[in-house]
Amino acid sequence: MTTSARFRTAYAKHREAEGRGSRGVAELLALPYLRTGPLARQWAVRARSYECLLRAVVAPLRRARAPQPLNVLDLGAGNGWLCYRLALQGHRCVALDWRRDAVDGLGAGAAYGAHLAPALSRVAASFDALPVKRAFDLVVFNAAIHYTSSLDGTIGEAVRATLPGGRLVILDSPFYGRAVDGERMVAEKRETARREWGDRAADLLALRMIEYLTADRLAAASAPFHLSWRRHRVRYPLWYELRPLAARALGRRPPSRFDVWETVVR
Ligand SMILES: C[S@@+](CC[C@H](N)C(=O)[O-])C[C@H]1O[C@@H](n2cnc3c(N)ncnc32)[C@H](O)[C@@H]1O
């Protein structure tokens, strides 16, 4: 098995151990509004980013493209919940992920087919080698681009899939104010992995992913494509917004934050 195949297998097991997908179709139809269980706090944050995406990006773009619905490409889509939500609003969506498993990979998303088959397609591929060119109004990385090992390569692929005047969006990837804090997070994660992830740790750590972004890192990787990014600052739950204060009080490194980052592709 290749390193990336081993990663995908270990990742699915890891996600299963976290409890993802454990509530079947009810969970799929609820996302991102999962209000109970151990992941509810995390989804409360993610739901805010999703709502900001709708308000700040999808609604204006829809008006600009009216009466046509948007063609949306969701890169690293997991089970495809975002596509499902957007398809319900009438858009044509493609969920792309390199995992087919039924935990929270594309296999799990099969259940959406029973609800709106024609508006949602699922494609198993890497976002580093996209099988489409210049076809989408909106290309989204939802909690996914920090898994790349080549930020400029992945952005280049996404740009090539986007129609002129279309939008490329990153949401729910960890952004740090300073790279040094991102590096500290990576070191902490590796330490935790070795202690707590058991047999899966080696495979999960074998891929050299970028793991985090900074505004500078994103700008540098986007420079070859002449992209300029705009951040839509999301209003997150109070406990999330207070984390920097708590970290300072406890003498810990500053936390990341997500937000919605948008650029226009020319
Ligand atoms: C944290 S999950 C997010 C899933 C989904 N977008 C969501 O918001 O719930 C990250 C996803 O990115 C996918 N991924 C990571 N690297 C990828 C790659 N090179 N090509 C396609 N998908 C990738 C993983 O398989 C995983 O499903």
PDB file of C-alpha atoms and ligand atoms in Angstrom:
ATOM      1  CA  MET A   1       0.000   0.000   0.000  1.00  0.00           C
ATOM      2  CA  THR A   2       1.211   3.545  -0.718  1.00  0.00           C
ATOM      3  CA  THR A   3       1.737   6.054   2.096  1.00  0.00           C
ATOM      4  CA  SER A   4      -1.398   7.959   1.093  1.00  0.00           C
ATOM      5  CA  ALA A   5      -3.510   4.764   0.925  1.00  0.00           C
ATOM      6  CA  ARG A   6      -2.297   3.846   4.429  1.00  0.00           C
ATOM      7  CA  PHE A   7      -3.135   7.360   5.573  1.00  0.00           C
ATOM      8  CA  ARG A   8      -6.677   7.136   4.197  1.00  0.00           C
ATOM      9  CA  THR A   9      -7.322   3.790   5.894  1.00  0.00           C
ATOM     10  CA  ALA A  10      -5.938   4.985   9.232  1.00  0.00           C
ATOM     11  CA  TYR A  11      -7.811   8.280   8.922  1.00  0.00           C
ATOM     12  CA  ALA A  12     -11.160   6.511   8.462  1.00  0.00           C
ATOM     13  CA  LYS A  13     -10.471   4.402  11.572  1.00  0.00           C
ATOM     14  CA  HIS A  14      -9.501   7.512  13.478  1.00  0.00           C
ATOM     15  CA  ARG A  15     -12.677   9.318  12.462  1.00  0.00           C
ATOM     16  CA  GLU A  16     -14.736   6.298  13.449  1.00  0.00           C
ATOM     17  CA  ALA A  17     -13.036   6.244  16.864  1.00  0.00           C
ATOM     18  CA  GLU A  18     -13.983   9.930  17.250  1.00  0.00           C
ATOM     19  CA  GLY A  19     -17.619   8.894  16.787  1.00  0.00           C
ATOM     20  CA  ARG A  20     -18.124  10.355  13.323  1.00  0.00           C
ATOM     21  CA  GLY A  21     -20.874   8.741  11.313  1.00  0.00           C
ATOM     22  CA  SER A  22     -22.115   6.777  14.309  1.00  0.00           C
ATOM     23  CA  ARG A  23     -25.650   8.119  13.992  1.00  0.00           C
ATOM     24  CA  GLY A  24     -26.106   7.178  10.366  1.00  0.00           C
ATOM     25  CA  VAL A  25     -28.554   8.993   8.124  1.00  0.00           C
ATOM     26  CA  ALA A  26     -29.942  11.163  10.934  1.00  0.00           C
ATOM     27  CA  GLU A  27     -26.455  12.598  11.415  1.00  0.00           C
ATOM     28  CA  LEU A  28     -25.923  13.153   7.694  1.00  0.00           C
ATOM     29  CA  LEU A  29     -29.163  15.060   7.377  1.00  0.00           C
ATOM     30  CA  ALA A  30     -28.437  17.148  10.493  1.00  0.00           C
ATOM     31  CA  LEU A  31     -24.908  18.341   9.622  1.00  0.00           C
ATOM     32  CA  PRO A  32     -23.628  20.920  10.403  1.00  0.00           C
ATOM     33  CA  TYR A  33     -26.328  21.275  13.079  1.00  0.00           C
ATOM     34  CA  LEU A  34     -25.291  18.376  15.283  1.00  0.00           C
ATOM     35  CA  ARG A  35     -26.509  19.503  18.681  1.00  0.00           C
ATOM     36  CA  THR A  36     -25.804  16.532  20.931  1.00  0.00           C
ATOM     37  CA  GLY A  37     -22.916  14.143  21.543  1.00  0.00           C
ATOM     38  CA  PRO A  38     -19.175  14.649  21.972  1.00  0.00           C
ATOM     39  CA  LEU A  39     -18.755  16.510  18.657  1.00  0.00           C
ATOM     40  CA  ALA A  40     -21.584  18.994  19.181  1.00  0.00           C
ATOM     41  CA  ARG A  41     -19.275  21.789  20.385  1.00  0.00           C
ATOM     42  CA  GLN A  42     -17.071  21.443  17.338  1.00  0.00           C
ATOM     43  CA  TRP A  43     -20.073  21.469  15.003  1.00  0.00           C
ATOM     44  CA  ALA A  44     -21.466  24.578  16.711  1.00  0.00           C
ATOM     45  CA  VAL A  45     -18.321  26.359  15.501  1.00  0.00           C
ATOM     46  CA  ARG A  46     -18.484  24.827  12.048  1.00  0.00           C
ATOM     47  CA  ALA A  47     -22.145  25.792  11.656  1.00  0.00           C
ATOM     48  CA  ARG A  48     -21.171  29.442  12.140  1.00  0.00           C
ATOM     49  CA  SER A  49     -18.592  29.229   9.353  1.00  0.00           C
ATOM     50  CA  TYR A  50     -21.157  27.561   7.110  1.00  0.00           C
ATOM     51  CA  GLU A  51     -23.676  30.335   7.754  1.00  0.00           C
ATOM     52  CA  CYS A  52     -21.027  32.965   6.994  1.00  0.00           C
ATOM     53  CA  LEU A  53     -20.212  31.134   3.735  1.00  0.00           C
ATOM     54  CA  LEU A  54     -23.884  31.295   2.739  1.00  0.00           C
ATOM     55  CA  ARG A  55     -24.243  34.951   3.646  1.00  0.00           C
ATOM     56  CA  ALA A  56     -20.933  36.375   2.447  1.00  0.00           C
ATOM     57  CA  VAL A  57     -20.183  34.231  -0.608  1.00  0.00           C
ATOM     58  CA  VAL A  58     -23.024  32.027  -1.842  1.00  0.00           C
ATOM     59  CA  ALA A  59     -25.835  34.612  -1.706  1.00  0.00           C
ATOM     60  CA  PRO A  60     -24.002  37.396  -3.632  1.00  0.00           C
ATOM     61  CA  LEU A  61     -22.619  34.934  -6.170  1.00  0.00           C
ATOM     62  CA  ARG A  62     -26.057  33.449  -6.681  1.00  0.00           C
ATOM     63  CA  ARG A  63     -27.456  36.930  -7.377  1.00  0.00           C
ATOM     64  CA  ALA A  64     -24.640  37.590  -9.842  1.00  0.00           C
ATOM     65  CA  ARG A  65     -25.260  34.320 -11.696  1.00  0.00           C
ATOM     66  CA  ALA A  66     -29.100  34.394 -11.516  1.00  0.00           C
ATOM     67  CA  PRO A  67     -31.218  32.819 -12.836  1.00  0.00           C
ATOM     68  CA  GLN A  68     -28.692  29.982 -13.157  1.00  0.00           C
ATOM     69  CA  PRO A  69     -27.908  27.923 -10.061  1.00  0.00           C
ATOM     70  CA  LEU A  70     -24.270  27.720  -9.039  1.00  0.00           C
ATOM     71  CA  ASN A  71     -21.969  24.903 -10.060  1.00  0.00           C
ATOM     72  CA  VAL A  72     -20.131  24.031  -6.867  1.00  0.00           C
ATOM     73  CA  LEU A  73     -17.043  21.874  -6.326  1.00  0.00           C
ATOM     74  CA  ASP A  74     -16.371  20.807  -2.739  1.00  0.00           C
ATOM     75  CA  LEU A  75     -12.751  19.644  -2.402  1.00  0.00           C
ATOM     76  CA  GLY A  76     -12.027  17.249   0.459  1.00  0.00           C
ATOM     77  CA  ALA A  77     -15.781  16.950   0.881  1.00  0.00           C
ATOM     78  CA  GLY A  78     -15.803  13.962   3.252  1.00  0.00           C
ATOM     79  CA  ASN A  79     -19.364  12.639   3.262  1.00  0.00           C
ATOM     80  CA  GLY A  80     -20.501  15.648   1.193  1.00  0.00           C
ATOM     81  CA  TRP A  81     -22.724  17.377   3.760  1.00  0.00           C
ATOM     82  CA  LEU A  82     -21.958  20.851   2.400  1.00  0.00           C
ATOM     83  CA  CYS A  83     -22.942  19.765  -1.117  1.00  0.00           C
ATOM     84  CA  TYR A  84     -26.125  18.298   0.273  1.00  0.00           C
ATOM     85  CA  ARG A  85     -27.010  21.608   1.936  1.00  0.00           C
ATOM     86  CA  LEU A  86     -26.234  23.605  -1.211  1.00  0.00           C
ATOM     87  CA  ALA A  87     -28.051  21.143  -3.465  1.00  0.00           C
ATOM     88  CA  LEU A  88     -31.138  21.610  -1.302  1.00  0.00           C
ATOM     89  CA  GLN A  89     -30.946  25.284  -2.270  1.00  0.00           C
ATOM     90  CA  GLY A  90     -30.980  24.351  -5.954  1.00  0.00           C
ATOM     91  CA  HIS A  91     -27.249  24.398  -6.762  1.00  0.00           C
ATOM     92  CA  ARG A  92     -25.441  21.674  -8.752  1.00  0.00           C
ATOM     93  CA  CYS A  93     -22.754  20.188  -6.556  1.00  0.00           C
ATOM     94  CA  VAL A  94     -19.801  17.855  -6.875  1.00  0.00           C
ATOM     95  CA  ALA A  95     -18.346  16.363  -3.704  1.00  0.00           C
ATOM     96  CA  LEU A  96     -14.749  15.277  -4.271  1.00  0.00           C
ATOM     97  CA  ASP A  97     -12.680  13.339  -1.774  1.00  0.00           C
ATOM     98  CA  TRP A  98      -9.948  10.736  -1.944  1.00  0.00           C
ATOM     99  CA  ARG A  99     -11.709   8.521   0.616  1.00  0.00           C
ATOM    100  CA  ARG A 100     -14.571   6.228  -0.328  1.00  0.00           C
ATOM    101  CA  ASP A 101     -15.150   4.821   3.152  1.00  0.00           C
ATOM    102  CA  ALA A 102     -18.565   4.803   4.784  1.00  0.00           C
ATOM    103  CA  VAL A 103     -17.427   6.399   8.050  1.00  0.00           C
ATOM    104  CA  ASP A 104     -17.442   9.986   6.805  1.00  0.00           C
ATOM    105  CA  GLY A 105     -15.940   9.537   3.349  1.00  0.00           C
ATOM    106  CA  LEU A 106     -17.836   9.539   0.053  1.00  0.00           C
ATOM    107  CA  GLY A 107     -19.320   6.116   0.850  1.00  0.00           C
ATOM    108  CA  ALA A 108     -21.262   7.628   3.723  1.00  0.00           C
ATOM    109  CA  GLY A 109     -22.594  10.291   1.366  1.00  0.00           C
ATOM    110  CA  ALA A 110     -24.395   7.646  -0.699  1.00  0.00           C
ATOM    111  CA  ALA A 111     -27.321   8.134   1.667  1.00  0.00           C
ATOM    112  CA  TYR A 112     -27.806  11.671   0.319  1.00  0.00           C
ATOM    113  CA  GLY A 113     -28.590  10.173  -3.083  1.00  0.00           C
ATOM    114  CA  ALA A 114     -31.938   8.933  -1.826  1.00  0.00           C
ATOM    115  CA  HIS A 115     -32.846  12.542  -1.040  1.00  0.00           C
ATOM    116  CA  LEU A 116     -31.604  14.479  -4.098  1.00  0.00           C
ATOM    117  CA  ALA A 117     -29.687  12.264  -6.501  1.00  0.00           C
ATOM    118  CA  PRO A 118     -29.406  14.462  -9.606  1.00  0.00           C
ATOM    119  CA  ALA A 119     -28.019  17.595  -7.964  1.00  0.00           C
ATOM    120  CA  LEU A 120     -25.174  15.930  -6.079  1.00  0.00           C
ATOM    121  CA  SER A 121     -22.378  13.913  -7.666  1.00  0.00           C
ATOM    122  CA  ARG A 122     -19.563  12.230  -5.796  1.00  0.00           C
ATOM    123  CA  VAL A 123     -16.077  11.900  -7.262  1.00  0.00           C
ATOM    124  CA  ALA A 124     -13.251   9.892  -5.730  1.00  0.00           C
ATOM    125  CA  ALA A 125     -10.026  11.732  -6.597  1.00  0.00           C
ATOM    126  CA  SER A 126      -7.247  13.766  -5.065  1.00  0.00           C
ATOM    127  CA  PHE A 127      -7.620  17.525  -5.008  1.00  0.00           C
ATOM    128  CA  ASP A 128      -4.033  17.579  -6.253  1.00  0.00           C
ATOM    129  CA  ALA A 129      -5.041  16.102  -9.620  1.00  0.00           C
ATOM    130  CA  LEU A 130      -8.503  17.334 -10.523  1.00  0.00           C
ATOM    131  CA  PRO A 131     -10.286  15.662 -13.420  1.00  0.00           C
ATOM    132  CA  VAL A 132     -12.049  18.936 -14.414  1.00  0.00           C
ATOM    133  CA  LYS A 133     -11.046  22.316 -15.828  1.00  0.00           C
ATOM    134  CA  ARG A 134     -12.759  25.757 -15.722  1.00  0.00           C
ATOM    135  CA  ALA A 135     -16.204  24.428 -14.838  1.00  0.00           C
ATOM    136  CA  PHE A 136     -17.253  25.783 -11.416  1.00  0.00           C
ATOM    137  CA  ASP A 137     -18.630  29.068 -10.086  1.00  0.00           C
ATOM    138  CA  LEU A 138     -17.630  28.169  -6.555  1.00  0.00           C
ATOM    139  CA  VAL A 139     -14.787  25.931  -5.424  1.00  0.00           C
ATOM    140  CA  VAL A 140     -14.609  25.267  -1.698  1.00  0.00           C
ATOM    141  CA  PHE A 141     -12.109  23.705   0.655  1.00  0.00           C
ATOM    142  CA  ASN A 142     -14.138  23.007   3.780  1.00  0.00           C
ATOM    143  CA  ALA A 143     -11.837  21.930   6.642  1.00  0.00           C
ATOM    144  CA  ALA A 144      -9.616  20.344   4.027  1.00  0.00           C
ATOM    145  CA  ILE A 145      -6.826  22.417   2.469  1.00  0.00           C
ATOM    146  CA  HIS A 146      -4.505  22.049   5.463  1.00  0.00           C
ATOM    147  CA  TYR A 147      -4.209  18.362   4.518  1.00  0.00           C
ATOM    148  CA  THR A 148      -2.229  19.274   1.415  1.00  0.00           C
ATOM    149  CA  SER A 149       1.500  18.805   1.277  1.00  0.00           C
ATOM    150  CA  SER A 150       1.843  21.406  -1.492  1.00  0.00           C
ATOM    151  CA  LEU A 151      -0.259  24.496  -0.884  1.00  0.00           C
ATOM    152  CA  ASP A 152       0.618  26.227  -4.154  1.00  0.00           C
ATOM    153  CA  GLY A 153       0.068  23.016  -6.154  1.00  0.00           C
ATOM    154  CA  THR A 154      -3.359  22.464  -4.601  1.00  0.00           C
ATOM    155  CA  ILE A 155      -4.398  26.093  -5.055  1.00  0.00           C
ATOM    156  CA  GLY A 156      -3.277  25.895  -8.689  1.00  0.00           C
ATOM    157  CA  GLU A 157      -5.502  22.862  -9.278  1.00  0.00           C
ATOM    158  CA  ALA A 158      -8.484  24.626  -7.680  1.00  0.00           C
ATOM    159  CA  VAL A 159      -7.883  27.762  -9.770  1.00  0.00           C
ATOM    160  CA  ARG A 160      -7.887  25.679 -12.947  1.00  0.00           C
ATOM    161  CA  ALA A 161     -11.264  24.209 -11.970  1.00  0.00           C
ATOM    162  CA  THR A 162     -12.852  27.639 -11.376  1.00  0.00           C
ATOM    163  CA  LEU A 163     -14.653  29.689 -14.032  1.00  0.00           C
ATOM    164  CA  PRO A 164     -13.448  33.256 -14.655  1.00  0.00           C
ATOM    165  CA  GLY A 165     -15.166  35.481 -12.082  1.00  0.00           C
ATOM    166  CA  GLY A 166     -15.795  32.451  -9.875  1.00  0.00           C
ATOM    167  CA  ARG A 167     -14.876  32.198  -6.215  1.00  0.00           C
ATOM    168  CA  LEU A 168     -12.359  30.043  -4.426  1.00  0.00           C
ATOM    169  CA  VAL A 169     -13.056  29.695  -0.714  1.00  0.00           C
ATOM    170  CA  ILE A 170     -11.247  28.232   2.271  1.00  0.00           C
ATOM    171  CA  LEU A 171     -13.155  27.700   5.482  1.00  0.00           C
ATOM    172  CA  ASP A 172     -12.532  25.845   8.691  1.00  0.00           C
ATOM    173  CA  SER A 173      -8.803  25.449   8.228  1.00  0.00           C
ATOM    174  CA  PRO A 174      -6.661  26.595  11.154  1.00  0.00           C
ATOM    175  CA  PHE A 175      -5.080  30.014  10.619  1.00  0.00           C
ATOM    176  CA  TYR A 176      -2.443  31.354  13.002  1.00  0.00           C
ATOM    177  CA  GLY A 177      -1.302  34.940  13.360  1.00  0.00           C
ATOM    178  CA  ARG A 178       2.324  33.739  13.440  1.00  0.00           C
ATOM    179  CA  ALA A 179       3.915  30.669  11.831  1.00  0.00           C
ATOM    180  CA  VAL A 180       5.818  29.949  15.028  1.00  0.00           C
ATOM    181  CA  ASP A 181       2.518  29.211  16.808  1.00  0.00           C
ATOM    182  CA  GLY A 182       1.423  26.923  13.975  1.00  0.00           C
ATOM    183  CA  GLU A 183       4.720  25.041  14.285  1.00  0.00           C
ATOM    184  CA  ARG A 184       4.174  24.658  18.017  1.00  0.00           C
ATOM    185  CA  MET A 185       0.711  23.217  17.349  1.00  0.00           C
ATOM    186  CA  VAL A 186       2.217  20.695  14.897  1.00  0.00           C
ATOM    187  CA  ALA A 187       4.840  19.641  17.474  1.00  0.00           C
ATOM    188  CA  GLU A 188       2.133  19.253  20.153  1.00  0.00           C
ATOM    189  CA  LYS A 189      -0.031  17.222  17.791  1.00  0.00           C
ATOM    190  CA  ARG A 190       2.826  14.839  16.999  1.00  0.00           C
ATOM    191  CA  GLU A 191       3.511  14.395  20.685  1.00  0.00           C
ATOM    192  CA  THR A 192      -0.175  13.641  21.406  1.00  0.00           C
ATOM    193  CA  ALA A 193      -0.369  11.272  18.426  1.00  0.00           C
ATOM    194  CA  ARG A 194       2.505   9.142  19.659  1.00  0.00           C
ATOM    195  CA  ARG A 195       0.947   8.979  23.129  1.00  0.00           C
ATOM    196  CA  GLU A 196      -2.739   8.532  22.275  1.00  0.00           C
ATOM    197  CA  TRP A 197      -3.282   7.285  18.719  1.00  0.00           C
ATOM    198  CA  GLY A 198      -1.699   3.854  19.169  1.00  0.00           C
ATOM    199  CA  ASP A 199      -1.025   1.814  16.025  1.00  0.00           C
ATOM    200  CA  ARG A 200      -2.611   4.421  13.777  1.00  0.00           C
ATOM    201  CA  ALA A 201      -0.119   7.161  14.685  1.00  0.00           C
ATOM    202  CA  ALA A 202       2.641   6.178  12.256  1.00  0.00           C
ATOM    203  CA  ASP A 203       0.307   6.093   9.230  1.00  0.00           C
ATOM    204  CA  LEU A 204      -1.503   9.276  10.229  1.00  0.00           C
ATOM    205  CA  LEU A 205       1.764  11.145  10.626  1.00  0.00           C
ATOM    206  CA  ALA A 206       3.481   9.736   7.530  1.00  0.00           C
ATOM    207  CA  LEU A 207       1.987  12.314   5.125  1.00  0.00           C
ATOM    208  CA  ARG A 208       3.793  15.649   5.364  1.00  0.00           C
ATOM    209  CA  MET A 209       0.755  17.915   5.401  1.00  0.00           C
ATOM    210  CA  ILE A 210       1.020  21.659   5.890  1.00  0.00           C
ATOM    211  CA  GLU A 211      -1.389  21.354   8.884  1.00  0.00           C
ATOM    212  CA  TYR A 212      -2.051  25.110   9.261  1.00  0.00           C
ATOM    213  CA  LEU A 213      -2.071  28.409   7.388  1.00  0.00           C
ATOM    214  CA  THR A 214      -1.118  31.988   8.012  1.00  0.00           C
ATOM    215  CA  ALA A 215      -2.211  34.928   5.878  1.00  0.00           C
ATOM    216  CA  ASP A 216       1.392  35.209   4.628  1.00  0.00           C
ATOM    217  CA  ARG A 217       1.664  31.523   3.798  1.00  0.00           C
ATOM    218  CA  LEU A 218      -1.567  31.708   1.807  1.00  0.00           C
ATOM    219  CA  ALA A 219      -0.487  34.875  -0.001  1.00  0.00           C
ATOM    220  CA  ALA A 220       2.891  33.398  -0.943  1.00  0.00           C
ATOM    221  CA  ALA A 221       1.322  30.173  -2.296  1.00  0.00           C
ATOM    222  CA  SER A 222      -1.273  32.194  -4.231  1.00  0.00           C
ATOM    223  CA  ALA A 223       1.170  34.668  -5.773  1.00  0.00           C
ATOM    224  CA  PRO A 224       1.761  32.630  -8.972  1.00  0.00           C
ATOM    225  CA  PHE A 225      -1.998  32.822  -9.629  1.00  0.00           C
ATOM    226  CA  HIS A 226      -2.356  36.546  -8.799  1.00  0.00           C
ATOM    227  CA  LEU A 227      -4.990  35.867  -6.147  1.00  0.00           C
ATOM    228  CA  SER A 228      -5.779  38.272  -3.388  1.00  0.00           C
ATOM    229  CA  TRP A 229      -7.665  36.868  -0.409  1.00  0.00           C
ATOM    230  CA  ARG A 230     -10.342  38.517   1.668  1.00  0.00           C
ATOM    231  CA  ARG A 231     -11.150  37.241   5.139  1.00  0.00           C
ATOM    232  CA  HIS A 232     -14.781  37.201   6.305  1.00  0.00           C
ATOM    233  CA  ARG A 233     -14.457  37.207  10.060  1.00  0.00           C
ATOM    234  CA  VAL A 234     -16.970  34.787  11.531  1.00  0.00           C
ATOM    235  CA  ARG A 235     -18.702  35.512  14.817  1.00  0.00           C
ATOM    236  CA  TYR A 236     -18.083  32.252  16.678  1.00  0.00           C
ATOM    237  CA  PRO A 237     -19.602  31.081  19.985  1.00  0.00           C
ATOM    238  CA  LEU A 238     -18.333  33.104  22.938  1.00  0.00           C
ATOM    239  CA  TRP A 239     -16.199  30.282  24.372  1.00  0.00           C
ATOM    240  CA  TYR A 240     -14.356  30.068  21.017  1.00  0.00           C
ATOM    241  CA  GLU A 241     -13.797  33.815  20.815  1.00  0.00           C
ATOM    242  CA  LEU A 242     -12.449  33.849  24.383  1.00  0.00           C
ATOM    243  CA  ARG A 243      -9.787  31.175  23.740  1.00  0.00           C
ATOM    244  CA  PRO A 244      -6.972  33.685  23.023  1.00  0.00           C
ATOM    245  CA  LEU A 245      -7.627  35.384  26.370  1.00  0.00           C
ATOM    246  CA  ALA A 246      -7.718  32.065  28.184  1.00  0.00           C
ATOM    247  CA  ALA A 247      -4.478  30.972  26.477  1.00  0.00           C
ATOM    248  CA  ARG A 248      -2.737  34.207  27.459  1.00  0.00           C
ATOM    249  CA  ALA A 249      -3.921  33.886  31.053  1.00  0.00           C
ATOM    250  CA  LEU A 250      -2.594  30.329  31.208  1.00  0.00           C
ATOM    251  CA  GLY A 251       0.688  31.149  29.445  1.00  0.00           C
ATOM    252  CA  ARG A 252      -0.115  28.911  26.471  1.00  0.00           C
ATOM    253  CA  ARG A 253       0.449  29.517  22.766  1.00  0.00           C
ATOM    254  CA  PRO A 254      -2.271  31.478  20.955  1.00  0.00           C
ATOM    255  CA  PRO A 255      -4.918  29.252  19.326  1.00  0.00           C
ATOM    256  CA  SER A 256      -5.773  29.207  15.620  1.00  0.00           C
ATOM    257  CA  ARG A 257      -9.063  30.456  14.245  1.00  0.00           C
ATOM    258  CA  PHE A 258     -11.024  29.426  11.170  1.00  0.00           C
ATOM    259  CA  ASP A 259     -13.056  32.160   9.411  1.00  0.00           C
ATOM    260  CA  VAL A 260     -14.028  32.205   5.732  1.00  0.00           C
ATOM    261  CA  TRP A 261     -11.351  33.199   3.201  1.00  0.00           C
ATOM    262  CA  GLU A 262     -12.464  34.139  -0.289  1.00  0.00           C
ATOM    263  CA  THR A 263     -10.739  35.079  -3.519  1.00  0.00           C
ATOM    264  CA  VAL A 264     -11.993  35.882  -7.019  1.00  0.00           C
ATOM    265  CA  VAL A 265     -10.440  33.859  -9.832  1.00  0.00           C
ATOM    266  CA  ARG A 266      -9.827  35.864 -13.038  1.00  0.00           C
TER     267      ARG A 266
HETATM  268  C1  LIG B   1     -11.502  17.251   8.214  1.00  0.00           C
HETATM  269  S1  LIG B   1     -12.125  16.381   6.841  1.00  0.00           S
HETATM  270  C2  LIG B   1     -13.383  17.520   6.278  1.00  0.00           C
HETATM  271  C3  LIG B   1     -14.474  16.818   5.526  1.00  0.00           C
HETATM  272  C4  LIG B   1     -15.622  17.732   5.082  1.00  0.00           C
HETATM  273  N1  LIG B   1     -15.182  18.734   4.145  1.00  0.00           N
HETATM  274  C5  LIG B   1     -16.270  18.408   6.262  1.00  0.00           C
HETATM  275  O1  LIG B   1     -16.318  19.624   6.288  1.00  0.00           O
HETATM  276  O2  LIG B   1     -16.757  17.712   7.153  1.00  0.00           O
HETATM  277  C6  LIG B   1     -10.865  16.580   5.595  1.00  0.00           C
HETATM  278  C7  LIG B   1     -11.162  15.819   4.328  1.00  0.00           C
HETATM  279  O3  LIG B   1     -10.185  16.101   3.331  1.00  0.00           O
HETATM  280  C8  LIG B   1      -9.960  14.906   2.613  1.00  0.00           C
HETATM  281  N2  LIG B   1      -8.661  15.012   1.930  1.00  0.00           N
HETATM  282  C9  LIG B   1      -7.446  15.190   2.483  1.00  0.00           C
HETATM  283  N3  LIG B   1      -6.504  15.234   1.539  1.00  0.00           N
HETATM  284  C10 LIG B   1      -7.139  15.082   0.338  1.00  0.00           C
HETATM  285  C11 LIG B   1      -6.706  15.056  -1.013  1.00  0.00           C
HETATM  286  N4  LIG B   1      -5.400  15.172  -1.351  1.00  0.00           N
HETATM  287  N5  LIG B   1      -7.631  14.913  -1.974  1.00  0.00           N
HETATM  288  C12 LIG B   1      -8.955  14.791  -1.667  1.00  0.00           C
HETATM  289  N6  LIG B   1      -9.423  14.804  -0.403  1.00  0.00           N
HETATM  290  C13 LIG B   1      -8.522  14.955   0.597  1.00  0.00           C
HETATM  291  C14 LIG B   1     -10.001  13.823   3.663  1.00  0.00           C
HETATM  292  O4  LIG B   1     -10.205  12.548   3.119  1.00  0.00           O
HETATM  293  C15 LIG B   1     -11.158  14.308   4.530  1.00  0.00           C
HETATM  294  O5  LIG B   1     -12.389  13.764   4.111  1.00  0.00           O
END
